[in-house]
PDB file of C-alpha atoms in Angstrom:
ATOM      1  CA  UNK V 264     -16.294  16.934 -18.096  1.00  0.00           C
ATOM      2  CA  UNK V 265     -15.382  15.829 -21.582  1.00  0.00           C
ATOM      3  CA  UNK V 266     -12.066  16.883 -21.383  1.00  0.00           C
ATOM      4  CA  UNK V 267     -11.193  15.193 -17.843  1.00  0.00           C
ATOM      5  CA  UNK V 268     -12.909  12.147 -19.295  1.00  0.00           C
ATOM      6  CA  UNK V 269     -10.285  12.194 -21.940  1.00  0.00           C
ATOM      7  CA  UNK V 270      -7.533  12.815 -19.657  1.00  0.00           C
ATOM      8  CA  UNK V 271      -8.340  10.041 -17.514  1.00  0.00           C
ATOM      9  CA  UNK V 272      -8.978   7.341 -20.499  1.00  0.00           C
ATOM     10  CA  UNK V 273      -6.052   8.268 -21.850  1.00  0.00           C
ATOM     11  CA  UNK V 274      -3.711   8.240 -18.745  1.00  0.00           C
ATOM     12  CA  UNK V 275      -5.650   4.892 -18.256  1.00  0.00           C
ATOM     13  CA  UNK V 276      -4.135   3.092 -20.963  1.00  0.00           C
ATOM     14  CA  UNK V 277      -0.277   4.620 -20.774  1.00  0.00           C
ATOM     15  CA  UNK V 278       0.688   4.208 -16.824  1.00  0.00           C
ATOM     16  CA  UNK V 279       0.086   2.325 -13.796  1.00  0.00           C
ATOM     17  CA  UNK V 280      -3.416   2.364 -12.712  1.00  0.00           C
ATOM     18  CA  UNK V 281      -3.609   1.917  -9.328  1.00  0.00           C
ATOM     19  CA  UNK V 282      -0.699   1.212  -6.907  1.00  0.00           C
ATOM     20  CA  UNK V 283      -1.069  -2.474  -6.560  1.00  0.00           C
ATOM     21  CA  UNK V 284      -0.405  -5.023  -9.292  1.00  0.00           C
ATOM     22  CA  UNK V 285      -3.458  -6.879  -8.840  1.00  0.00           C
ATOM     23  CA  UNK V 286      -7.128  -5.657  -7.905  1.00  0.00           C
ATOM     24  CA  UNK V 287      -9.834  -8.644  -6.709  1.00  0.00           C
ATOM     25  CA  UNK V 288     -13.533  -7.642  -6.315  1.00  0.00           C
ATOM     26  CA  UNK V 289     -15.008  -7.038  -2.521  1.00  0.00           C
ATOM     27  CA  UNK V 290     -17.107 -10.311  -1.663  1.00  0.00           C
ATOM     28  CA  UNK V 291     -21.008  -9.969  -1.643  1.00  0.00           C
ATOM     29  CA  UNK V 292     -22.148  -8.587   1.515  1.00  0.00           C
ATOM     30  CA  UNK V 293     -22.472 -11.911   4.068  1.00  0.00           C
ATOM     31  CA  UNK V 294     -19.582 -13.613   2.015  1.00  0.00           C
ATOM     32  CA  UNK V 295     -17.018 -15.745   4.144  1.00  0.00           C
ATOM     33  CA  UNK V 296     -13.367 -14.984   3.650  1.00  0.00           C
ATOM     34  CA  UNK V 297     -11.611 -17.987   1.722  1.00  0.00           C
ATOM     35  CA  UNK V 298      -9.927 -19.909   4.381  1.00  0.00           C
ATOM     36  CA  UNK V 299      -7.883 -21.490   2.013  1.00  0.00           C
ATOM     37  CA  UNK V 300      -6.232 -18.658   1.803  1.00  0.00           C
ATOM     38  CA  UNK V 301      -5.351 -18.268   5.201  1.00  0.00           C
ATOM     39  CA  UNK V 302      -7.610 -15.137   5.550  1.00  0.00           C
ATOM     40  CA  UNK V 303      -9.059 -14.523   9.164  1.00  0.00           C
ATOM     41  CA  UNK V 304     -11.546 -11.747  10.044  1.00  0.00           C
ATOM     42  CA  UNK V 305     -12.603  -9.979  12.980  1.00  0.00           C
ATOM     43  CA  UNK V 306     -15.298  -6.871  13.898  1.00  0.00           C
ATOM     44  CA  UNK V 307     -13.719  -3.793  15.071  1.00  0.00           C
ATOM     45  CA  UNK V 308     -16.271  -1.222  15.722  1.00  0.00           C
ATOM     46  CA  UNK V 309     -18.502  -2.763  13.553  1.00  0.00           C
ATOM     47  CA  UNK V 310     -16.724  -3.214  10.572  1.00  0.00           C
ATOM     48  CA  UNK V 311     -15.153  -6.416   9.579  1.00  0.00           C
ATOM     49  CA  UNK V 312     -11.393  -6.705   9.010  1.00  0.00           C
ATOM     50  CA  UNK V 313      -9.976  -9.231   6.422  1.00  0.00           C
ATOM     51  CA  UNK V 314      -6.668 -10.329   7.592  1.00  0.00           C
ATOM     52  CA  UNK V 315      -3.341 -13.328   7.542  1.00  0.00           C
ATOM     53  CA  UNK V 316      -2.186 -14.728  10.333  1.00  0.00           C
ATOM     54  CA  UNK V 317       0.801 -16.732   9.753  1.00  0.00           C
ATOM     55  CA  UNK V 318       3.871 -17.973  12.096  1.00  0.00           C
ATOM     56  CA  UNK V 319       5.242 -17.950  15.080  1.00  0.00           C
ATOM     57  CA  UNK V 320       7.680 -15.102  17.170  1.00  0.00           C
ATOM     58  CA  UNK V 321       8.335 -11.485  16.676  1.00  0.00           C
ATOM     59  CA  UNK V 322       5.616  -9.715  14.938  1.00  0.00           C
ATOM     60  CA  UNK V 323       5.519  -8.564  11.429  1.00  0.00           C
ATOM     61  CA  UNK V 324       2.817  -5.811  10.540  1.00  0.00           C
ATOM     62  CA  UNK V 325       2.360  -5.649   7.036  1.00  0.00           C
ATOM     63  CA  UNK V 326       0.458  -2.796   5.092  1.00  0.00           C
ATOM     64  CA  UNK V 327      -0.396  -3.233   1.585  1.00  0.00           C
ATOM     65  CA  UNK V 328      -0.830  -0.005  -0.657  1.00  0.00           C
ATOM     66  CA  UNK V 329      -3.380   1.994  -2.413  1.00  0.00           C
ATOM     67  CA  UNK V 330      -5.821  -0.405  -4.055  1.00  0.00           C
ATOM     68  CA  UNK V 331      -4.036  -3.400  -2.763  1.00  0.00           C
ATOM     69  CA  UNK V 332      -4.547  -6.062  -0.120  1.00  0.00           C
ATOM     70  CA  UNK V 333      -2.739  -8.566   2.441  1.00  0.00           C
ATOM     71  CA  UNK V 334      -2.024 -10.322  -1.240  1.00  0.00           C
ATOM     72  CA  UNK V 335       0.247  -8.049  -1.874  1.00  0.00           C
ATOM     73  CA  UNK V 336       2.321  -9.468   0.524  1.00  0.00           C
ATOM     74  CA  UNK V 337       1.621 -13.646  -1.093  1.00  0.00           C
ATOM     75  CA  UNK V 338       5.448 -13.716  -2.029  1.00  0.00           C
ATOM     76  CA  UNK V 339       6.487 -12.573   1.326  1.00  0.00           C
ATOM     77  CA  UNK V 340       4.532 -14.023   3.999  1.00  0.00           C
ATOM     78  CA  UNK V 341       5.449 -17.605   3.633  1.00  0.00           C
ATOM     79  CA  UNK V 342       9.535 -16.347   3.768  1.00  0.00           C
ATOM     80  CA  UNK V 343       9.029 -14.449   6.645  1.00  0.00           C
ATOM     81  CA  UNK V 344       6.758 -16.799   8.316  1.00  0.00           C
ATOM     82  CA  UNK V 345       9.468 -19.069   8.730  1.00  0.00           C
ATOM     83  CA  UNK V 346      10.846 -16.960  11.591  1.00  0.00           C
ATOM     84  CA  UNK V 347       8.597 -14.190  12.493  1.00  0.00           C
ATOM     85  CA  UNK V 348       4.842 -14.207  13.115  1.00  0.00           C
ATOM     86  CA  UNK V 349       3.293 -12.141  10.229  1.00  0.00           C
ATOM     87  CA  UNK V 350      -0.251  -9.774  10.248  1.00  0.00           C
ATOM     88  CA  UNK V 351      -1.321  -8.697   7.285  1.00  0.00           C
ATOM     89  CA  UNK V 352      -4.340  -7.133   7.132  1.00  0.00           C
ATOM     90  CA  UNK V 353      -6.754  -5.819   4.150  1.00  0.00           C
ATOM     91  CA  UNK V 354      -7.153  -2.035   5.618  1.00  0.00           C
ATOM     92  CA  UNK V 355     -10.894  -1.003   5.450  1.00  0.00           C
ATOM     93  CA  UNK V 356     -11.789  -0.271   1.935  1.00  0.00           C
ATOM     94  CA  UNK V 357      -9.844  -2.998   0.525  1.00  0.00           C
ATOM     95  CA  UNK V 358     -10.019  -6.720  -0.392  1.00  0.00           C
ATOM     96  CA  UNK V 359     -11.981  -8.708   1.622  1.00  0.00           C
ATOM     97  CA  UNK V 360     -12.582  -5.889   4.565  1.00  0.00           C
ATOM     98  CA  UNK V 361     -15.359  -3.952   5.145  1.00  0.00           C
ATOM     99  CA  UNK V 362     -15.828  -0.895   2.613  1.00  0.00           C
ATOM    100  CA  UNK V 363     -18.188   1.665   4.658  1.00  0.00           C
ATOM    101  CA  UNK V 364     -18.552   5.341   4.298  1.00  0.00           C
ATOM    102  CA  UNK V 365     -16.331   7.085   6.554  1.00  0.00           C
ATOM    103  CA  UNK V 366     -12.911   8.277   7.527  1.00  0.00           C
ATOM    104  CA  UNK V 367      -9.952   6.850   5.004  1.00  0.00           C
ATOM    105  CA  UNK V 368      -7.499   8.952   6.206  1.00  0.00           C
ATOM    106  CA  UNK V 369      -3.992   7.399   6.952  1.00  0.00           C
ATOM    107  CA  UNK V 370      -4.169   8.455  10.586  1.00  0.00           C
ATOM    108  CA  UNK V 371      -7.685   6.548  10.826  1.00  0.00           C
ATOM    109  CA  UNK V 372      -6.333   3.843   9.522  1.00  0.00           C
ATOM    110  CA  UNK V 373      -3.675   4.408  12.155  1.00  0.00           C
ATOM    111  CA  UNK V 374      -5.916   3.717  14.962  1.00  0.00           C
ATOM    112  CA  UNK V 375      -7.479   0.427  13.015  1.00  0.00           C
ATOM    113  CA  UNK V 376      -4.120  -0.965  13.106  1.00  0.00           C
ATOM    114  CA  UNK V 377      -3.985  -0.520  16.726  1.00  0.00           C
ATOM    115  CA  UNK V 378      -7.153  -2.080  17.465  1.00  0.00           C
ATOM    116  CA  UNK V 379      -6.309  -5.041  15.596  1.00  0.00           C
ATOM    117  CA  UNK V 380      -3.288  -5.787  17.032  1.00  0.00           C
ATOM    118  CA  UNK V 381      -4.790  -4.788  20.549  1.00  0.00           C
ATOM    119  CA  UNK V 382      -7.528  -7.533  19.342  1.00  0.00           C
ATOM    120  CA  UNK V 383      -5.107  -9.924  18.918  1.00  0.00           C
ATOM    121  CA  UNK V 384      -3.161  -9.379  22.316  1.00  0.00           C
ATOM    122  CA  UNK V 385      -0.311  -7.810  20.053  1.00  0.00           C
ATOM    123  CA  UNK V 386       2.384  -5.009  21.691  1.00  0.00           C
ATOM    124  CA  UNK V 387       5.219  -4.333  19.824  1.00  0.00           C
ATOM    125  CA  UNK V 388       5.998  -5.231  15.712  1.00  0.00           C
ATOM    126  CA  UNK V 389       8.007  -4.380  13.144  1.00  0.00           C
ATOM    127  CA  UNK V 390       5.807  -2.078  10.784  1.00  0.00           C
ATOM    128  CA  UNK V 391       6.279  -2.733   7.469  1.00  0.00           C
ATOM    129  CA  UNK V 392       4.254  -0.632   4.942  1.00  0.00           C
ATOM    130  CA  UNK V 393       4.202  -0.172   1.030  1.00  0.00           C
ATOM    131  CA  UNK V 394       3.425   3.380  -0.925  1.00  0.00           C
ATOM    132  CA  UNK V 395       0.470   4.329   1.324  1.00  0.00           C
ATOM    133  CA  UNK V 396       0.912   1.946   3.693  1.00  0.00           C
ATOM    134  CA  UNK V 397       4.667   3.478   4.099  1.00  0.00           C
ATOM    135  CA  UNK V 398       2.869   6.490   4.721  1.00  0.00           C
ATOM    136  CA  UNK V 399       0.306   4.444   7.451  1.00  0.00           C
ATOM    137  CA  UNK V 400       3.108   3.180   9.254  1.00  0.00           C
ATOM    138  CA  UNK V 401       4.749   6.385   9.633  1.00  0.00           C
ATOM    139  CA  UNK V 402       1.622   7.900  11.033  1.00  0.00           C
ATOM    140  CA  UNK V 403       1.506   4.544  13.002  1.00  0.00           C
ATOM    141  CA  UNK V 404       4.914   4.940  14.340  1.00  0.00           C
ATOM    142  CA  UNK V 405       4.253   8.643  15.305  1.00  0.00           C
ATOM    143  CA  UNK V 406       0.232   8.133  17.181  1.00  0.00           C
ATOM    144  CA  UNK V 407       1.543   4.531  18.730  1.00  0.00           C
ATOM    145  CA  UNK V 408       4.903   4.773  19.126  1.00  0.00           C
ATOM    146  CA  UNK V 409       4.881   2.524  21.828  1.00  0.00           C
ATOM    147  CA  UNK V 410       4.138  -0.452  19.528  1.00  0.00           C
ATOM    148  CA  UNK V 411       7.100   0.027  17.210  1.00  0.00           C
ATOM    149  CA  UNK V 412       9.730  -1.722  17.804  1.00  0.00           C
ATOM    150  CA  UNK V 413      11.179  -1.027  14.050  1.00  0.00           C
ATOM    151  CA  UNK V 414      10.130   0.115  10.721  1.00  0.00           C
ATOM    152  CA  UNK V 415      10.472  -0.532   6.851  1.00  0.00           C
ATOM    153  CA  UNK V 416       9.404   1.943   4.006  1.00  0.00           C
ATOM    154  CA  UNK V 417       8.813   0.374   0.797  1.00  0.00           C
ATOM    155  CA  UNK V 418       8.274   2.384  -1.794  1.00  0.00           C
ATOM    156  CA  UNK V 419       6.989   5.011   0.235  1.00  0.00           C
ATOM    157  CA  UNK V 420       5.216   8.400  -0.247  1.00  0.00           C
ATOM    158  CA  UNK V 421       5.530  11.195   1.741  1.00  0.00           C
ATOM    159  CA  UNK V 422       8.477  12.983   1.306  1.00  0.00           C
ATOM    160  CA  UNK V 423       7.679  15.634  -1.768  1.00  0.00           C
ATOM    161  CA  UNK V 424       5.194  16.364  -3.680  1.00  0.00           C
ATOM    162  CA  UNK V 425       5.804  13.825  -6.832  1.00  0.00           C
ATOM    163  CA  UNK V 426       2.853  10.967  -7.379  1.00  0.00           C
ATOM    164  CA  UNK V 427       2.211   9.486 -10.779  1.00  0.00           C
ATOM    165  CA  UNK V 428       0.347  11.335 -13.273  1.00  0.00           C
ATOM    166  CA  UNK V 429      -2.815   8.936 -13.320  1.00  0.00           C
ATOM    167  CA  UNK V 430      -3.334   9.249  -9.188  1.00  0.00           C
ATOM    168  CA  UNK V 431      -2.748  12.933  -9.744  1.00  0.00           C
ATOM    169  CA  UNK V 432      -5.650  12.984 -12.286  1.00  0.00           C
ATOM    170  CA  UNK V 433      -8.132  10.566 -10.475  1.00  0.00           C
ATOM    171  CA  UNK V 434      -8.500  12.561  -7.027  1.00  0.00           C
ATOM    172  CA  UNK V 435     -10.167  15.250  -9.712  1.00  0.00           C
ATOM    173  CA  UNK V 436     -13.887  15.793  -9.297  1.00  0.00           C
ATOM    174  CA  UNK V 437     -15.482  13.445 -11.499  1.00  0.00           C
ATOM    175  CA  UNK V 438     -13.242  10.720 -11.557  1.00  0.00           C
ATOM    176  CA  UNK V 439     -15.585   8.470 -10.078  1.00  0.00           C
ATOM    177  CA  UNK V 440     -17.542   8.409 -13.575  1.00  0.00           C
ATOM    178  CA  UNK V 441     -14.926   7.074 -15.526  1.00  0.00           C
ATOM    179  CA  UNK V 442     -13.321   5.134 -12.977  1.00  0.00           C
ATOM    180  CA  UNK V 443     -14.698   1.987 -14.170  1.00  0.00           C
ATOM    181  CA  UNK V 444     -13.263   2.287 -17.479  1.00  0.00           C
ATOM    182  CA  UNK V 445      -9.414   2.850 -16.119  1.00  0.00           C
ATOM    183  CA  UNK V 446      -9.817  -0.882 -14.462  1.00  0.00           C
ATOM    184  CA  UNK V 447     -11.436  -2.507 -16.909  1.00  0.00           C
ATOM    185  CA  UNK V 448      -9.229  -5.260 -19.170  1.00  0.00           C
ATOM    186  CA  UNK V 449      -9.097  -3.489 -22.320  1.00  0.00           C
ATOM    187  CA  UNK V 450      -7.359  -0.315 -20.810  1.00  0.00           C
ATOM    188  CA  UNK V 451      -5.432  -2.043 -18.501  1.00  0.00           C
ATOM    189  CA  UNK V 452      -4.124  -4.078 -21.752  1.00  0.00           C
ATOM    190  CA  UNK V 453      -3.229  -1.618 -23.938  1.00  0.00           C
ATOM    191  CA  UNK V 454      -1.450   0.062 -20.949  1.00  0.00           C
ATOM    192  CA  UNK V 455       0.982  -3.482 -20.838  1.00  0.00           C
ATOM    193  CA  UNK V 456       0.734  -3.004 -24.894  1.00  0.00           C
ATOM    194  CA  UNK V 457       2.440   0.475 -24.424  1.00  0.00           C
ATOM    195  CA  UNK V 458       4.921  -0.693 -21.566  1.00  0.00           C
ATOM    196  CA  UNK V 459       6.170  -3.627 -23.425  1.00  0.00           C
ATOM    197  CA  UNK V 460       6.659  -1.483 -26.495  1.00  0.00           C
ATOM    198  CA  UNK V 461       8.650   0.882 -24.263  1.00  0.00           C
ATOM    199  CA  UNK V 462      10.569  -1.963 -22.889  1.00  0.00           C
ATOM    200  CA  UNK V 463       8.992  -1.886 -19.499  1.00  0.00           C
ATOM    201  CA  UNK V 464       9.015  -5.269 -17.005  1.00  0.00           C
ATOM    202  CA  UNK V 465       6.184  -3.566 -15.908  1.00  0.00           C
ATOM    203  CA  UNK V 466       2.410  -5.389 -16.091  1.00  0.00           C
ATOM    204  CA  UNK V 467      -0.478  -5.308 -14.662  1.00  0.00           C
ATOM    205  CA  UNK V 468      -3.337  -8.165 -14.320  1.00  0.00           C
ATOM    206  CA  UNK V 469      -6.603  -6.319 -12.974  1.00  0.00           C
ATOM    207  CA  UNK V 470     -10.065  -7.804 -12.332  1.00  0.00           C
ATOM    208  CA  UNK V 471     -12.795  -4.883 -12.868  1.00  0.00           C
ATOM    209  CA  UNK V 472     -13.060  -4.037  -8.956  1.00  0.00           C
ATOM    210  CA  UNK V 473     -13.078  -0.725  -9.449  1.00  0.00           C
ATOM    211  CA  UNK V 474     -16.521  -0.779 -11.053  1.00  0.00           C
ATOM    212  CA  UNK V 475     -17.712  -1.665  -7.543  1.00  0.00           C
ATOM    213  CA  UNK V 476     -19.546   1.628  -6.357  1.00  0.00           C
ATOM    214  CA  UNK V 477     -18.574   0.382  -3.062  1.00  0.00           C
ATOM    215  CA  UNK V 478     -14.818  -0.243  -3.665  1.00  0.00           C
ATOM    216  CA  UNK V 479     -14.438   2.757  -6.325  1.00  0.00           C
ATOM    217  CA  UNK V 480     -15.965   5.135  -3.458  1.00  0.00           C
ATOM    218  CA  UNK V 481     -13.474   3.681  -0.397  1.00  0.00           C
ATOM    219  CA  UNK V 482     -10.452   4.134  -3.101  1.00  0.00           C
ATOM    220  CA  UNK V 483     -11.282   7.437  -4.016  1.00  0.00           C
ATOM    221  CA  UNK V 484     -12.128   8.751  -0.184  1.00  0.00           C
ATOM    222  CA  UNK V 485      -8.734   6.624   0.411  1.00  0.00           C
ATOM    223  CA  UNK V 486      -6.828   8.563  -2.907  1.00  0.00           C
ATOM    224  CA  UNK V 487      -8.218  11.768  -2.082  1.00  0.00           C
ATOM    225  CA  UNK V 488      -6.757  12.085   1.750  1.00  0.00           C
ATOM    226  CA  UNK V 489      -3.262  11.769   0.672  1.00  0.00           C
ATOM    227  CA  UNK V 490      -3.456  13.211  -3.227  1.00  0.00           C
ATOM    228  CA  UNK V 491      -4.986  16.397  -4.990  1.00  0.00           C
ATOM    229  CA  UNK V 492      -4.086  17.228  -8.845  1.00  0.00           C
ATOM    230  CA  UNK V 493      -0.647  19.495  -7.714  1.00  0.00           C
ATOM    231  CA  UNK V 494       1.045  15.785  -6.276  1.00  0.00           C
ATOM    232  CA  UNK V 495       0.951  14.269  -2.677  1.00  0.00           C
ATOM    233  CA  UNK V 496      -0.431  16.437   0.074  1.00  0.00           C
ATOM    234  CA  UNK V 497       0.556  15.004   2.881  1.00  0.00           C
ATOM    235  CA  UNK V 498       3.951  15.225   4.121  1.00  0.00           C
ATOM    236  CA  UNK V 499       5.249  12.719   6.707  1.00  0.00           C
ATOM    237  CA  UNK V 500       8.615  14.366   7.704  1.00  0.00           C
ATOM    238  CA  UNK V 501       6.362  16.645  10.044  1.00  0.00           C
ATOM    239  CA  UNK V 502       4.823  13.244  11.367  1.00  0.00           C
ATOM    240  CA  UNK V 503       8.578  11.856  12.120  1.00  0.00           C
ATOM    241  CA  UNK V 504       9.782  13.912  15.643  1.00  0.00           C
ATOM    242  CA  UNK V 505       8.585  11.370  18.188  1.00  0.00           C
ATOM    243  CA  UNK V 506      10.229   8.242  15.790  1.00  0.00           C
ATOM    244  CA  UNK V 507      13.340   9.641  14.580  1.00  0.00           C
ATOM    245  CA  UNK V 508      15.281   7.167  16.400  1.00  0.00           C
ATOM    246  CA  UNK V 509      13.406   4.188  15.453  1.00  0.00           C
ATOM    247  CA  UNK V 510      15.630   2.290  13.277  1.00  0.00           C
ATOM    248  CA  UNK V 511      14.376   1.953   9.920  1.00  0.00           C
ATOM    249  CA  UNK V 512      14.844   0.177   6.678  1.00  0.00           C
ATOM    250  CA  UNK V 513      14.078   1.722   3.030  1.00  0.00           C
ATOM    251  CA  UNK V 514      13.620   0.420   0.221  1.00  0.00           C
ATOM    252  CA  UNK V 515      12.784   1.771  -2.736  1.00  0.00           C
ATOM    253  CA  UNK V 516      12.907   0.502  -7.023  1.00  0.00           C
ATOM    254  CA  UNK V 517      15.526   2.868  -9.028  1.00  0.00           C
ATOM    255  CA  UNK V 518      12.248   2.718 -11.782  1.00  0.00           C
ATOM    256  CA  UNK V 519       9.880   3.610 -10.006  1.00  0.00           C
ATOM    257  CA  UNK V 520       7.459   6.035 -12.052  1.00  0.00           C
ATOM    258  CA  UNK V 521       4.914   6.622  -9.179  1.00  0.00           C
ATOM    259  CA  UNK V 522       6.744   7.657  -6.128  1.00  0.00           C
ATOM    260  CA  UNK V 523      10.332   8.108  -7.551  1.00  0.00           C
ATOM    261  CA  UNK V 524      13.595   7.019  -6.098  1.00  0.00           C
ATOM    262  CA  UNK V 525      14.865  10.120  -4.548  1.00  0.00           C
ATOM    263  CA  UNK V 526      11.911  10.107  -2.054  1.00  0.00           C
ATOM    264  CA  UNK V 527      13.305   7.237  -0.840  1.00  0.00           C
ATOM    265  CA  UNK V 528      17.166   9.466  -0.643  1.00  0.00           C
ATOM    266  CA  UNK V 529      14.915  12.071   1.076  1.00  0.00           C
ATOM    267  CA  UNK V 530      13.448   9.449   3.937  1.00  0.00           C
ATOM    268  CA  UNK V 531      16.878   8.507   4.544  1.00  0.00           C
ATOM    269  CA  UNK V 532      18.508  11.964   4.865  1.00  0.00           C
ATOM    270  CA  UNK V 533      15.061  12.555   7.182  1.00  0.00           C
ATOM    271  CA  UNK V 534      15.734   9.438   9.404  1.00  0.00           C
ATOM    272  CA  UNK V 535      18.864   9.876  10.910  1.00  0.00           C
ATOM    273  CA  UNK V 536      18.840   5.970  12.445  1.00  0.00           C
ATOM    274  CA  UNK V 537      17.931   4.536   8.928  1.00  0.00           C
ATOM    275  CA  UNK V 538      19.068   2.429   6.196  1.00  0.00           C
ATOM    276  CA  UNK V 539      18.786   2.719   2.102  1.00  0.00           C
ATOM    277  CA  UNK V 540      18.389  -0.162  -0.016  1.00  0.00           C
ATOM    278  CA  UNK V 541      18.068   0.542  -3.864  1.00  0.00           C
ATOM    279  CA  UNK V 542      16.859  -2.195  -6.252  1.00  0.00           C
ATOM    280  CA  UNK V 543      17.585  -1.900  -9.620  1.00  0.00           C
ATOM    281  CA  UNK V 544      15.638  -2.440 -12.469  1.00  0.00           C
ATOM    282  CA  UNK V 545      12.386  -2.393  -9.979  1.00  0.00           C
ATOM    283  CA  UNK V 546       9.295  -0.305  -9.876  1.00  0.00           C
ATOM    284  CA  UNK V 547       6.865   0.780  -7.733  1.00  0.00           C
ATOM    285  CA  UNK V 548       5.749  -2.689  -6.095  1.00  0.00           C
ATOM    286  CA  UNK V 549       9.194  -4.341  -4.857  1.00  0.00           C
ATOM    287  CA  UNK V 550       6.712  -6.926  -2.607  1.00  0.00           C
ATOM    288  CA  UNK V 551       5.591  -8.349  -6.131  1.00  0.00           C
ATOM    289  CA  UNK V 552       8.468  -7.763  -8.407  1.00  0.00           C
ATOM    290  CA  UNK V 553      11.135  -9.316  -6.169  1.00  0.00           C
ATOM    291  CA  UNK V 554       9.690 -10.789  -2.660  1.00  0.00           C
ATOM    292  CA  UNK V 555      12.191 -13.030  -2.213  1.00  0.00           C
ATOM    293  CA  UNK V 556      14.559  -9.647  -2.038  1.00  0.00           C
ATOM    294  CA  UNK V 557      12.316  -7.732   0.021  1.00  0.00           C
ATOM    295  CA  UNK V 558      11.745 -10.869   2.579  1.00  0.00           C
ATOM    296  CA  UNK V 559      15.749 -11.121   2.638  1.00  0.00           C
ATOM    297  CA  UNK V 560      16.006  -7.381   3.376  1.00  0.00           C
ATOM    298  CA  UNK V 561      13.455  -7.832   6.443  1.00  0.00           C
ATOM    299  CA  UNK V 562      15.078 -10.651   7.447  1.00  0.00           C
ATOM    300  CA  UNK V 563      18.579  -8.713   7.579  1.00  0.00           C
ATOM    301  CA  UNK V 564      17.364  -5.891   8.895  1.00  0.00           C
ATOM    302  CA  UNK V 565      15.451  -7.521  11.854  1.00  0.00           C
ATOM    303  CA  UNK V 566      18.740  -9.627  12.894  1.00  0.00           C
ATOM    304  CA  UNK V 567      20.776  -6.486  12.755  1.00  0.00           C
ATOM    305  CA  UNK V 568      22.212  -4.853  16.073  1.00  0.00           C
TER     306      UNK V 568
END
């Protein structure tokens, strides 16, 4: 136990955490969603769903990462909004959504997705997802096919074994002990310390979420359906028979550290009726780093013949 705690502490304060840029704290049970924010909820199945609603026309399914939330997406929405009706949802486990003990498996979170858009009298979208949520949407596209009407991969897991180093050593027994300490400021600080000394764009701004029994057990449950300590272990190109013709877009940072770039080379040579985009000098969270890039892309790629 010593020895994974010092594993974990120390892979805490030299890489990216988590896989989104910014963690916020689940609201007190009984807590409205901030309407300000444009955040909407609804009860599927007895669990609430925190989720954006914005614009008008073809719809836009967004799906934030490991970790992350419909914030994720703040740099996008209001770009694509201007054309497109957007949903962005905080999957179970995550933001302002429920965070109960149960299934956090990408194909549960599948069948969520469904019922929300079902919910909201939804039947066909462009599925959008980032790192796990690329790997959600794939699993979308191949239970609900019928709903897809085209599909973007940001960043996306699922094709080879590769994840970074810290995920790798957090879906170890035991993780959940420490957990707090990889989320708290002073860890995530010296891990910007050690970036900016290595010349990294990289940073990270964390609140300590993660300390949250409630939120550190839905990301764990979430980490440990898709991760184990030998990389990622589940593979969507067995996922991809029944949506090899949808026409999809990939995108993908050339410095990426936690699901490197030739995954993204691998979806492509996978997809047959896809397209790769490269950015350079971008890491793992593209919807952050450059959302006026990624909204472009989208944009292009859902004007295209």
């Amino acid at each position: 136990m010593k020895a994974l705690k010092a594993l974990l502490v120390s892979a805490a304060t030299c890489a990216a955490v988590v896989a989104a840029p910014v963690l916020t704290a689940a609201p007190a049970s009984g807590t409205t969603t901030d309407e300000a924010e444009g955040v909407k909820t609804i009860t599927l199945h007895g669990d609430r769903i925190a989720y954006r609603d914005e614009g008008r026309g073809d719809v836009v399914l967004l799906i934030h990462g490991m970790g992350g939330s419909s914030k994720t997406w703040s740099g996008v929405i209001p770009l694509l909004a201007k054309r497109y009706r957007v949903i962005a949802p905080d999957l179970l486990g995550h933001g302002q959504s429920d965070k109960p003990r149960g299934d956090y498996s990408v194909g549960a979170f599948a069948v969520v997705l469904r019922d929300l858009l079902d919910e909201l009298g939804i039947k066909k979208v462009t599925v959008v997802g980032h790192s796990l949520g690329g790997g959600i949407a794939m699993q979308f596209a191949h239970q609900h096919r019928e709903y897809c009407d085209r599909m973007v991969l940001i960043s996306s897991g699922g094709f080879g074994d590769d994840v970074g180093r810290v995920l790798r050593l957090l879906s170890l027994p035991g993780s959940e002990f420490v957990l707090p300490m990889v989320a708290s400021r002073p860890a995530v600080a010296a891990g910007n310390l050690l970036r900016a000394l290595a010349g990294s764009a990289e940073r990270f701004a964390t609140k300590p979420a993660l300390s949250n029994r409630d939120h550190r057990r839905a990301f764990l449950r979430t980490l440990r359906s898709v991760v184990d300590f030998h990389g990622q272990a589940v593979s969507a190109i067995n996922r991809l028979c029944c949506s090899d013709d949808l026409p999809t877009l990939i995108i993908s940072g050339d410095k990426d550290r936690v699901i490197p770039v030739e995954h993204a080379h691998a979806a492509h040579a996978t997809l047959p009726n896809s397209r790769l985009h490269v950015l350079p000098g971008v890491h793992h969270h593209p919807p952050t780093e450059e959302p006026e890039k990624v909204a472009d892309l989208i944009g292009e790629f859902l004007t295209a013949a």
